[in-house]
Coordinates of C-alpha atoms (C1' of nucleotides) and ligand atoms in Angstrom, one line a residue:
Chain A
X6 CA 114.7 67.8 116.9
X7 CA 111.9 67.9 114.0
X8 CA 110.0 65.1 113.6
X9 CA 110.0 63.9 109.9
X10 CA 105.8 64.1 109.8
X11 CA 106.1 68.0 110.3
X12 CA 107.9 69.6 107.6
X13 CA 108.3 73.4 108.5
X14 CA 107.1 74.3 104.6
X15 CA 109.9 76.1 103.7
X16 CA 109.3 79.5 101.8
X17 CA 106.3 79.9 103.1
X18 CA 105.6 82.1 106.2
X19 CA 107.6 84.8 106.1
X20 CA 111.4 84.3 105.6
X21 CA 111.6 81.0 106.9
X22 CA 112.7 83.0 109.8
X23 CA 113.9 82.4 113.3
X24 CA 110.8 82.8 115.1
X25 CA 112.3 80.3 117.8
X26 CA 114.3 83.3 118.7
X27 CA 111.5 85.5 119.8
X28 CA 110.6 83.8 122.9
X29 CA 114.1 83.8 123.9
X30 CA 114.8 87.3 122.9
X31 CA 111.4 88.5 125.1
X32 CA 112.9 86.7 128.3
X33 CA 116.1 88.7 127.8
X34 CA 114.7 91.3 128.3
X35 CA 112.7 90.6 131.3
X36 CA 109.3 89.5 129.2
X37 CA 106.8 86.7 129.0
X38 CA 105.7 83.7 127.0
X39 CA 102.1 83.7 126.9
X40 CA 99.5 81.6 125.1
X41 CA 98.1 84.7 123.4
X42 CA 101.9 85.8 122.2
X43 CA 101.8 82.8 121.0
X44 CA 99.1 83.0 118.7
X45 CA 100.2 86.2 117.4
X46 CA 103.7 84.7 116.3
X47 CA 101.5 81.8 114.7
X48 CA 99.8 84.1 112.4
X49 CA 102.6 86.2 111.7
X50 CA 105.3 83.2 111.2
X51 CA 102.1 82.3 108.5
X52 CA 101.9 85.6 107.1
X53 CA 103.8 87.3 104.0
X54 CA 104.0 91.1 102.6
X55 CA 101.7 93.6 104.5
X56 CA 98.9 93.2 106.9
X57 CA 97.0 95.9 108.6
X58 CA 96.3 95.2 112.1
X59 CA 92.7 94.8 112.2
X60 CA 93.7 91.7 109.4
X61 CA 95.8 90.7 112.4
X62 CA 93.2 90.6 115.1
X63 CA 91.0 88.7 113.1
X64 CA 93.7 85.7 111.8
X65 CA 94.0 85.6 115.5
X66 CA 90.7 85.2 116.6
X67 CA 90.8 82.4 114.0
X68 CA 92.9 80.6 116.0
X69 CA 91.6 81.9 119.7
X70 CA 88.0 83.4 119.1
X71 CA 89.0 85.3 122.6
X72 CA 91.4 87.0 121.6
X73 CA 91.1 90.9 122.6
X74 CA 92.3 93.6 120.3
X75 CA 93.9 95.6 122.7
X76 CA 96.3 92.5 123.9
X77 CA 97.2 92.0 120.3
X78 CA 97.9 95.4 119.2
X79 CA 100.0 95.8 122.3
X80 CA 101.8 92.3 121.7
X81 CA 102.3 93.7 118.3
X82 CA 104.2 97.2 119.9
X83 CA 106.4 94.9 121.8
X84 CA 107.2 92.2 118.3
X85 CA 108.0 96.2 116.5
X86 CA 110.4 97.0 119.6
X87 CA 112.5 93.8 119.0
X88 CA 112.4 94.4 115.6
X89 CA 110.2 91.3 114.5
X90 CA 107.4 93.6 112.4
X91 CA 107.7 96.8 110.9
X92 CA 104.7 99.2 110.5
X93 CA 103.6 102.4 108.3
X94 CA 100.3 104.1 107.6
X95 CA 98.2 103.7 104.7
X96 CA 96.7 107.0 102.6
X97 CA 94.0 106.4 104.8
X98 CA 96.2 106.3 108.3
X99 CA 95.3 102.7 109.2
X100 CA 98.1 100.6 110.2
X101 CA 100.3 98.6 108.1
X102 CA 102.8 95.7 109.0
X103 CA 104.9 94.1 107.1
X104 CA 106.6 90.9 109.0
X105 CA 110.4 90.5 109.1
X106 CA 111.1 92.3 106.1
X107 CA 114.3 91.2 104.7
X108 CA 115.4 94.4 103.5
X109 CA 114.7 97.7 104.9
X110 CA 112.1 99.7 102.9
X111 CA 109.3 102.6 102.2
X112 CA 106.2 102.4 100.7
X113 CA 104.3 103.8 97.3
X114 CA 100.1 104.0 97.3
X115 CA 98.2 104.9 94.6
X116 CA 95.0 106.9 95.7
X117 CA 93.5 105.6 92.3
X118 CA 93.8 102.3 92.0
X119 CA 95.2 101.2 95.5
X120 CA 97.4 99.5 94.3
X121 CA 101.0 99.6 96.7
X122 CA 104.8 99.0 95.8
X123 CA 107.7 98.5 98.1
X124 CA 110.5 101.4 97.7
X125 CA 114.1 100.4 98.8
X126 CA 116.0 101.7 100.6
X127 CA 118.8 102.9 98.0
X128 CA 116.1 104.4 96.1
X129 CA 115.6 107.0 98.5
X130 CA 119.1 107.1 100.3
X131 CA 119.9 110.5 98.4
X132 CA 117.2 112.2 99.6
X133 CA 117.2 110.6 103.5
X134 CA 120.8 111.3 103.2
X135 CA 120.5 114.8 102.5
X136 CA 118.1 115.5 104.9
X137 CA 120.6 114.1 108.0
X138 CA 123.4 116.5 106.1
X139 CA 121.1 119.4 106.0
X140 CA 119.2 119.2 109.4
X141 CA 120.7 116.2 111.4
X142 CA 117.4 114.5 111.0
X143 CA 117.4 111.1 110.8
X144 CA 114.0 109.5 109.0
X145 CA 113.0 106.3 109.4
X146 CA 112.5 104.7 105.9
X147 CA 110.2 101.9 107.1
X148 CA 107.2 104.2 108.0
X149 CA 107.7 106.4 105.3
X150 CA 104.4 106.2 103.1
X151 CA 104.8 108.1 99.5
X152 CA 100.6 108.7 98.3
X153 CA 99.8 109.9 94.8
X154 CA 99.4 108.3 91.4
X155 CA 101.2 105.6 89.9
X156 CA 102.1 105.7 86.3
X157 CA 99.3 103.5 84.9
X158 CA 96.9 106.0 86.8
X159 CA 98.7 109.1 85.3
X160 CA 98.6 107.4 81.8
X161 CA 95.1 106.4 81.6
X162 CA 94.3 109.9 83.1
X163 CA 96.1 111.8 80.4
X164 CA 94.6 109.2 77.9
X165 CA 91.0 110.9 78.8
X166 CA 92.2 114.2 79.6
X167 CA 94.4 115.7 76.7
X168 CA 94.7 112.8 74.7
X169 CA 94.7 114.1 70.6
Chain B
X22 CA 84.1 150.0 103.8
X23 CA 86.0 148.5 106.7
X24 CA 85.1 150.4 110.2
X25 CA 87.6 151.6 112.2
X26 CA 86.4 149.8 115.1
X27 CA 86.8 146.1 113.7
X28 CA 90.1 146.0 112.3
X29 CA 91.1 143.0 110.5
X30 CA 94.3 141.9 112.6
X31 CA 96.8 141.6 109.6
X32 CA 99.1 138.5 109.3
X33 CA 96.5 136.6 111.6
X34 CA 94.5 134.1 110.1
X35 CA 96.2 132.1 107.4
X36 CA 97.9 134.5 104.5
X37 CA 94.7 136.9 105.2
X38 CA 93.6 135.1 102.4
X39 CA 91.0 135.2 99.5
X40 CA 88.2 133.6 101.4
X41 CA 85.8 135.4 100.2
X42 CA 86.6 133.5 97.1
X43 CA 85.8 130.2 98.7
X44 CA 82.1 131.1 99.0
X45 CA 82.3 131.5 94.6
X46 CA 83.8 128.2 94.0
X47 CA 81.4 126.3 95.9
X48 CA 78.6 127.9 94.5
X49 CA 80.8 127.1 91.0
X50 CA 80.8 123.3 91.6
X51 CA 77.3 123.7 92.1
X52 CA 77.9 123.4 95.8
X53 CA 76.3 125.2 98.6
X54 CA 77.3 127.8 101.6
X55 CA 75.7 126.8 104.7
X56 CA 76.3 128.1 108.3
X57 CA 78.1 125.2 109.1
X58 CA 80.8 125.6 106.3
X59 CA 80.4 129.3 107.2
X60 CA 81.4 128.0 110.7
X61 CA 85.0 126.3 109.6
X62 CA 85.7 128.7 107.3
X63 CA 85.9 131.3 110.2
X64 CA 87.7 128.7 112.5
X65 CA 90.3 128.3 109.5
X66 CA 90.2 131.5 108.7
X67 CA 91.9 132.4 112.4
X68 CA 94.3 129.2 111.7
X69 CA 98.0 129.4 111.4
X70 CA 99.8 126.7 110.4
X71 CA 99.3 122.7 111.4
X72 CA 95.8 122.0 113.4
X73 CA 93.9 118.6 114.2
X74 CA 91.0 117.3 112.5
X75 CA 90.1 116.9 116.1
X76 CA 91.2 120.4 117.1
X77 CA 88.8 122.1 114.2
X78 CA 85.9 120.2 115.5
X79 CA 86.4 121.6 118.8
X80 CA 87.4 125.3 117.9
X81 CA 84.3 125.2 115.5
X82 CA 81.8 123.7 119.0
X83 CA 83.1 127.1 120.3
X84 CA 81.6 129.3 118.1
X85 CA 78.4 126.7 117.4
X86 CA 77.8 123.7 120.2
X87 CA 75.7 122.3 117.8
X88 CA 78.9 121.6 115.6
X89 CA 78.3 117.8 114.4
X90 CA 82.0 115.7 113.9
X91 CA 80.8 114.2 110.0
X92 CA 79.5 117.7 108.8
X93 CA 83.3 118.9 109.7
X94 CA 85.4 116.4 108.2
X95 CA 83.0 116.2 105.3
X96 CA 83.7 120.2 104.5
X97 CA 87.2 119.4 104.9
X98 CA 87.2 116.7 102.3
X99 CA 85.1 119.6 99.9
X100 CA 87.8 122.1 101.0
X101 CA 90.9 119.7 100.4
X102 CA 88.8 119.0 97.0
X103 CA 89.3 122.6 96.6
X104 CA 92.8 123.2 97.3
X105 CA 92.2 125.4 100.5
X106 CA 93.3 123.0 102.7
X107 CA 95.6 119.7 102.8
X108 CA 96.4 117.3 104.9
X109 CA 98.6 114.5 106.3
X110 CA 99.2 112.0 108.9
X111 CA 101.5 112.3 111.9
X112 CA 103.5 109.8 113.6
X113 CA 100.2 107.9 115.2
X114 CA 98.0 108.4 112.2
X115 CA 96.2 111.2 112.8
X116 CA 94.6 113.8 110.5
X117 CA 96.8 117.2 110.5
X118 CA 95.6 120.0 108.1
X119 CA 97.7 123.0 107.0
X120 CA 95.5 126.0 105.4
X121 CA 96.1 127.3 103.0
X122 CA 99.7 126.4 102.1
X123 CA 101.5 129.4 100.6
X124 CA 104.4 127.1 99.3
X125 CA 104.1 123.1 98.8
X126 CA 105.8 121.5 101.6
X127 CA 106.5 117.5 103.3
X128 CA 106.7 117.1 107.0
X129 CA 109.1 116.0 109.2
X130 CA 108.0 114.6 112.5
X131 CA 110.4 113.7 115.7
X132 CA 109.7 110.7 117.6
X133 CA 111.7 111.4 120.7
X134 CA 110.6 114.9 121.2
X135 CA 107.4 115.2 119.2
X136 CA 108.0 118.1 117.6
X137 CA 107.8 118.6 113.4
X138 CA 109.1 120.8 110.8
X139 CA 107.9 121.8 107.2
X140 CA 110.4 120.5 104.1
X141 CA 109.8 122.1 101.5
X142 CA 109.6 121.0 97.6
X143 CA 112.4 121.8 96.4
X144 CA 114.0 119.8 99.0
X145 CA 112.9 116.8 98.5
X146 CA 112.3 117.0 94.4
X147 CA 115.3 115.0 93.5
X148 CA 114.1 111.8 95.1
X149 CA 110.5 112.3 93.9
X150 CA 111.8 112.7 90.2
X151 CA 113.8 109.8 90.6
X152 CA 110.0 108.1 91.9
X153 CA 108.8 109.5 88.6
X154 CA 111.1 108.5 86.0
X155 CA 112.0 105.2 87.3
X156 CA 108.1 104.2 88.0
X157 CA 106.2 106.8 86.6
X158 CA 105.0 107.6 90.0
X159 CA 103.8 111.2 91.1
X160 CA 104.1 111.4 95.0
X161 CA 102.0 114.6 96.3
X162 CA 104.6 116.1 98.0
X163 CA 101.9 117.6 100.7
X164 CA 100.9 114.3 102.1
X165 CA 104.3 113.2 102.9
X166 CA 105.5 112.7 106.4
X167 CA 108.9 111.5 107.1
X168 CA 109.1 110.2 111.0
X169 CA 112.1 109.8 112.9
X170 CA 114.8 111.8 115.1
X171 CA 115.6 115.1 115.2
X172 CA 119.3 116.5 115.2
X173 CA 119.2 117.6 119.0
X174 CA 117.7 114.3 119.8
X175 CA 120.2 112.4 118.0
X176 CA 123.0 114.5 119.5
X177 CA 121.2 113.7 123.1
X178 CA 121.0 110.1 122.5
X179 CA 124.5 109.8 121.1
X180 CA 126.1 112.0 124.7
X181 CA 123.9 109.4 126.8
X182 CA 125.2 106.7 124.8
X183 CA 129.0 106.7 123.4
X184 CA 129.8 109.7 125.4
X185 CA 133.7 109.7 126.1
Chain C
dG2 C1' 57.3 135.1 97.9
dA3 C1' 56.3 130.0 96.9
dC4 C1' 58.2 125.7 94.5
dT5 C1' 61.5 122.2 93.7
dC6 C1' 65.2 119.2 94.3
dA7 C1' 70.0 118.1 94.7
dA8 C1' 73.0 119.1 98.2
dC9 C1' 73.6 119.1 102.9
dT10 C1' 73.0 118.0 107.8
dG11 C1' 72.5 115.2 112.1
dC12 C1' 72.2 111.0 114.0
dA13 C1' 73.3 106.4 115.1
dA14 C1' 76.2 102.8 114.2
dC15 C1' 80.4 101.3 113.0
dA16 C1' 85.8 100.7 112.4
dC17 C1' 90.4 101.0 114.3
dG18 C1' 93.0 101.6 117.8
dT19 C1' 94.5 103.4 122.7
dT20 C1' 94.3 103.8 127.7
dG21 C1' 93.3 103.0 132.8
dC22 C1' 92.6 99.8 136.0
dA23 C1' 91.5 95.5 138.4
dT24 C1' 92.8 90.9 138.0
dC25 C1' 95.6 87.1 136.6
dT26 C1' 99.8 84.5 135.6
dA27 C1' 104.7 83.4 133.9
dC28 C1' 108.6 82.5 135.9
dA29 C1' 112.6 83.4 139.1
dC30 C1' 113.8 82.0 143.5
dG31 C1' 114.0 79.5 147.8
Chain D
dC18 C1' 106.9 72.3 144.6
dG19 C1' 105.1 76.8 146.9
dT20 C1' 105.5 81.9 146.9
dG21 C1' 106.1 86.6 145.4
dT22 C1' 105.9 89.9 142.1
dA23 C1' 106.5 92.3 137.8
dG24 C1' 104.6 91.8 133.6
dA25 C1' 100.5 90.7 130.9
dT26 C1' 95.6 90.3 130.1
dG27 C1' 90.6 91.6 129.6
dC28 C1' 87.3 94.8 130.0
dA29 C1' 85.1 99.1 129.5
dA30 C1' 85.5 103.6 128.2
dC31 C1' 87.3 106.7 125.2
dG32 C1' 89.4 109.2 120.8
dT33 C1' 89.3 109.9 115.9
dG34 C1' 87.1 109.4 111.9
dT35 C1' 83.7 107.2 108.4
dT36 C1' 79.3 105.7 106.5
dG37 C1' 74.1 105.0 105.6
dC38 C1' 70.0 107.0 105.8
dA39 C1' 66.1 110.0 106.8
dG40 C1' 64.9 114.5 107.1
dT41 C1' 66.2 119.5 106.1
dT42 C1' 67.5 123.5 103.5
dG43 C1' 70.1 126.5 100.0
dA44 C1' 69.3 128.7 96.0
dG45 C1' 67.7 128.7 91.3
dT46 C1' 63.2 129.5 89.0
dC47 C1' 58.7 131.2 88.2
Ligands
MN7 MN1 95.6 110.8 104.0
MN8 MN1 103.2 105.2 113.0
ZN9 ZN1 97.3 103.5 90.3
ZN10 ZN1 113.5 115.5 118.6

DNA sequence: GACTCAACTGCAACACGTTGCATCTACACG
DNA sequence: CGTGTAGATGCAACGTGTTGCAGTTGAGTC
């Protein structure tokens, strides 16, 4: 029962999404409510795109200046196990997470300009598919990271390089 | 004039490789050859395959205790500048180097079993040509690192699971 | 062999997590 | 509403790198 005064602000947060479900989906399987779970789901429910972890610890200490990295980054373990975050590694091997992503997908860095694009998953179905056909391996596509130039970097580079 | 004594161990170390050359192209970049490189270079030298940043730090504290962790991963960055080495990250984030590649390869890393496995370019070309003509992207193919499950663990999972 | 100076080193501090362990608490049950 | 207990927390120590800076040194030059 929402109260009229406390619109949820749809669209924002990420996917308007059924974060009432966590807290019963963590006592199905034998798990606990805390206060600092629950500031963790407040900053992700609040969050959109990617966020590395250390971002994470600090949104959180925001809201509860005691909060302790090693409680959040195992809270965050737990919120990947039920499938509520997703995370990959930067070019730099730092953690990324990207919160309820609506479709399943890799990721592009530039090492140039740092920029980052999300990949989906079609777009690299081929090659994942051939890789279960040819080996039986099975690749996750959310962690997969793809570093190396994107195509304003190579342009500008050939512009100064060979350019007649 | 190689003496008898001292043989050389062929196909140890990585490709028994041109590093004698390696000692040229720093001097080239107007870069210098100190005991300490001296000290990796004979560590990777006696490498096969993947290794640790971690590991080469500690290989190269058995030939010099002195051996500082920033003067290490500094060389490597010089040597990855110089194409001797390359690296990626594993499942966790860590730094893995391979020296010396002979061909350009991806890596595939297991979660279940921990275990990896080199892909090599050709493999995995299609999808990265795709990357490059739809986006203009250029992936480097030696930083990639695919995680997920191995065909005997998927095969072990699936007996435990649906077994009739 | 001495001079010179950019390149290099070692150190200390820092950033990002992870782990072991003692303590605390959410919550199922009576 | 108490009690018991597995699950969670907080802390301290650790692992893996990175960075700023002051001092050292490789190597080109005379
Ligand atoms: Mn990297
Ligand atoms: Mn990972
Ligand atoms: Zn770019
Ligand atoms: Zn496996």
């Amino acid at each position: 029962m929402r109260l009229p005064g406390v619109p949820e602000r749809p669209g924002t947060g990420s996917a308007s999404a059924d974060w009432s479900g966590v807290r019963a989906r963590l006592h199905d399987g034998g798990l606990r409510w805390t206060p600092q779970r629950r500031t963790l789901i407040d900053v992700l429910a609040a969050t959109d795109g990617h966020v590395t972890g250390a971002e994470l610890v600090e949104r959180c200490r925001a809201i509860d200046p005691t909060t302790t990295p090693s409680t959040v980054y195992r809270t965050l373990d737990v919120l990947e196990d039920l499938g509520v975050v997703r995370h990959h590694h930067g070019p730099d091997g730092r953690e990324e997470f990207h919160v309820l992503p609506e479709r399943e997908h890799g990721h592009l860095h530039c090492r140039a300009c740092g920029r980052s694009w999300e990949v989906g998953a079609a777009e690299v179905a081929p090659m994942l598919e051939a890789l279960r056909r040819h080996r039986g391996f099975e690749a996750d596509i959310s962690h997969m990271a793809l570093v190396g130039r994107c195509g304003d970097c190579v342009a500008a580079d050939d512009r100064a390089a060979g350019g007649d």
